[in-house]
Amino acid sequence: MSESAFPRDPEAPGPTEPPRPPAYTPGSAQPRLNRPLHERYPQIRPTSGYGDPRIRHTGPGPGAGAEQEPERSSKLNARLALALSVVVGQLWGLTIVVNEWMSGDTGTAWWGAGFLVLSFLVVLGLWLLDPKDR
């Protein structure tokens, strides 16, 4: 049982030789993909990217990521904050209306329903305020 179940690799170093690093790192079933990087992509040099003369522009350009229309952005943020506060008020009002309706106080429930309709109209008015922002 001194023999291994697998045959010995003829390229493997013998028991007296020091182990050599493999020339290629196998990782694919396709042999053409197991070549070193500089053989697969000869156009890529160690300085590619920061020292490559073919690269002239390294980013999206000056001013990218900065707000182009700060007035419009602040206006939209204010309208969004108003709309969200109205929605929170509608949810609170709906809770009150349902509680009053279930307890039998329908008069208060109808006033609450009117409040909900009015707050919906406020949100609709905010939406209709500036049609170019949609």
XYZ file of C-alpha atoms in Angstrom:
134
model
C 0.000 0.000 0.000
C 2.986 2.319 -0.418
C 1.823 3.216 -3.913
C -0.581 6.124 -4.215
C -3.944 5.632 -5.866
C -3.031 8.456 -8.253
C -0.190 8.279 -10.786
C 2.832 10.518 -10.209
C 2.973 13.753 -12.218
C 6.011 13.561 -14.512
C 6.621 17.333 -14.238
C 6.476 17.281 -10.454
C 9.854 17.561 -8.700
C 11.307 14.416 -7.269
C 11.510 13.785 -3.548
C 15.053 15.238 -3.394
C 14.402 18.371 -5.471
C 12.985 21.515 -3.834
C 9.427 22.298 -4.937
C 9.134 24.721 -7.839
C 6.275 27.228 -8.049
C 3.860 26.445 -10.846
C 4.359 28.407 -14.043
C 0.623 29.014 -14.402
C -2.193 29.015 -11.950
C -4.905 26.781 -13.335
C -8.377 28.041 -12.688
C -10.299 27.447 -15.861
C -11.148 24.460 -17.996
C -10.008 26.470 -21.024
C -6.191 26.401 -21.255
C -6.048 29.783 -23.042
C -7.440 31.421 -19.910
C -4.807 29.921 -17.643
C -2.004 32.037 -19.075
C -0.430 34.822 -16.992
C -2.058 38.224 -17.187
C 0.691 39.837 -19.286
C 0.293 37.110 -21.918
C -3.512 37.350 -22.010
C -3.554 41.141 -22.202
C -0.281 42.414 -23.693
C -1.667 45.949 -24.027
C -1.906 46.292 -20.233
C 1.346 47.524 -18.763
C 2.240 47.936 -15.084
C 1.717 51.675 -15.507
C -1.654 51.415 -17.228
C -4.182 53.718 -15.684
C -2.124 56.472 -14.129
C 0.838 56.520 -16.514
C -0.746 55.324 -19.741
C -0.547 58.081 -22.385
C -3.724 56.765 -24.018
C -5.770 57.875 -21.013
C -6.537 61.589 -21.180
C -9.627 62.007 -18.982
C -9.784 60.128 -15.705
C -13.225 61.047 -14.474
C -16.636 62.382 -15.325
C -15.350 65.958 -15.564
C -15.287 69.141 -13.542
C -18.399 69.882 -11.533
C -19.655 66.300 -11.563
C -21.635 65.443 -8.478
C -22.219 69.066 -7.560
C -25.737 70.419 -7.492
C -26.483 72.111 -10.808
C -29.716 73.832 -9.698
C -29.619 74.432 -5.925
C -32.795 76.568 -5.963
C -34.793 73.810 -7.615
C -33.380 71.229 -5.232
C -34.272 73.253 -2.144
C -37.761 73.888 -3.531
C -38.295 70.176 -4.152
C -36.978 69.293 -0.692
C -39.351 71.791 0.933
C -42.308 70.444 -1.023
C -41.326 66.898 -0.123
C -41.120 67.805 3.570
C -44.581 69.434 3.409
C -46.057 66.446 1.578
C -44.564 63.981 4.056
C -45.845 65.943 7.036
C -49.317 65.983 5.447
C -49.138 62.219 4.896
C -48.181 61.691 8.553
C -51.112 63.920 9.525
C -53.406 61.874 7.291
C -52.317 58.645 8.951
C -52.869 60.167 12.389
C -56.264 61.507 11.278
C -57.263 58.147 9.846
C -56.457 56.513 13.171
C -58.618 59.053 15.025
C -61.483 58.730 12.513
C -61.528 54.935 12.707
C -61.430 55.026 16.534
C -64.328 57.510 16.653
C -66.356 55.583 14.074
C -65.863 52.304 15.952
C -66.893 53.914 19.249
C -70.121 55.183 17.645
C -69.339 58.925 17.492
C -70.129 59.367 13.785
C -70.245 63.190 13.932
C -66.590 63.416 14.910
C -65.761 60.721 12.367
C -67.318 62.801 9.572
C -65.335 65.878 10.639
C -62.218 63.721 10.599
C -63.070 62.436 7.123
C -63.360 66.054 5.996
C -59.900 66.731 7.438
C -58.521 63.788 5.451
C -60.073 65.067 2.222
C -58.736 68.558 2.881
C -55.212 67.265 3.536
C -55.398 65.211 0.329
C -56.314 68.379 -1.564
C -53.296 70.135 -0.020
C -50.987 67.405 -1.307
C -52.678 67.569 -4.714
C -52.172 71.347 -4.763
C -48.483 70.901 -3.951
C -48.228 68.446 -6.813
C -49.959 70.790 -9.254
C -47.862 73.776 -8.145
C -45.045 73.324 -10.642
C -45.707 70.952 -13.567
C -42.123 71.117 -14.936
C -40.792 69.273 -11.873
C -42.598 66.065 -12.734
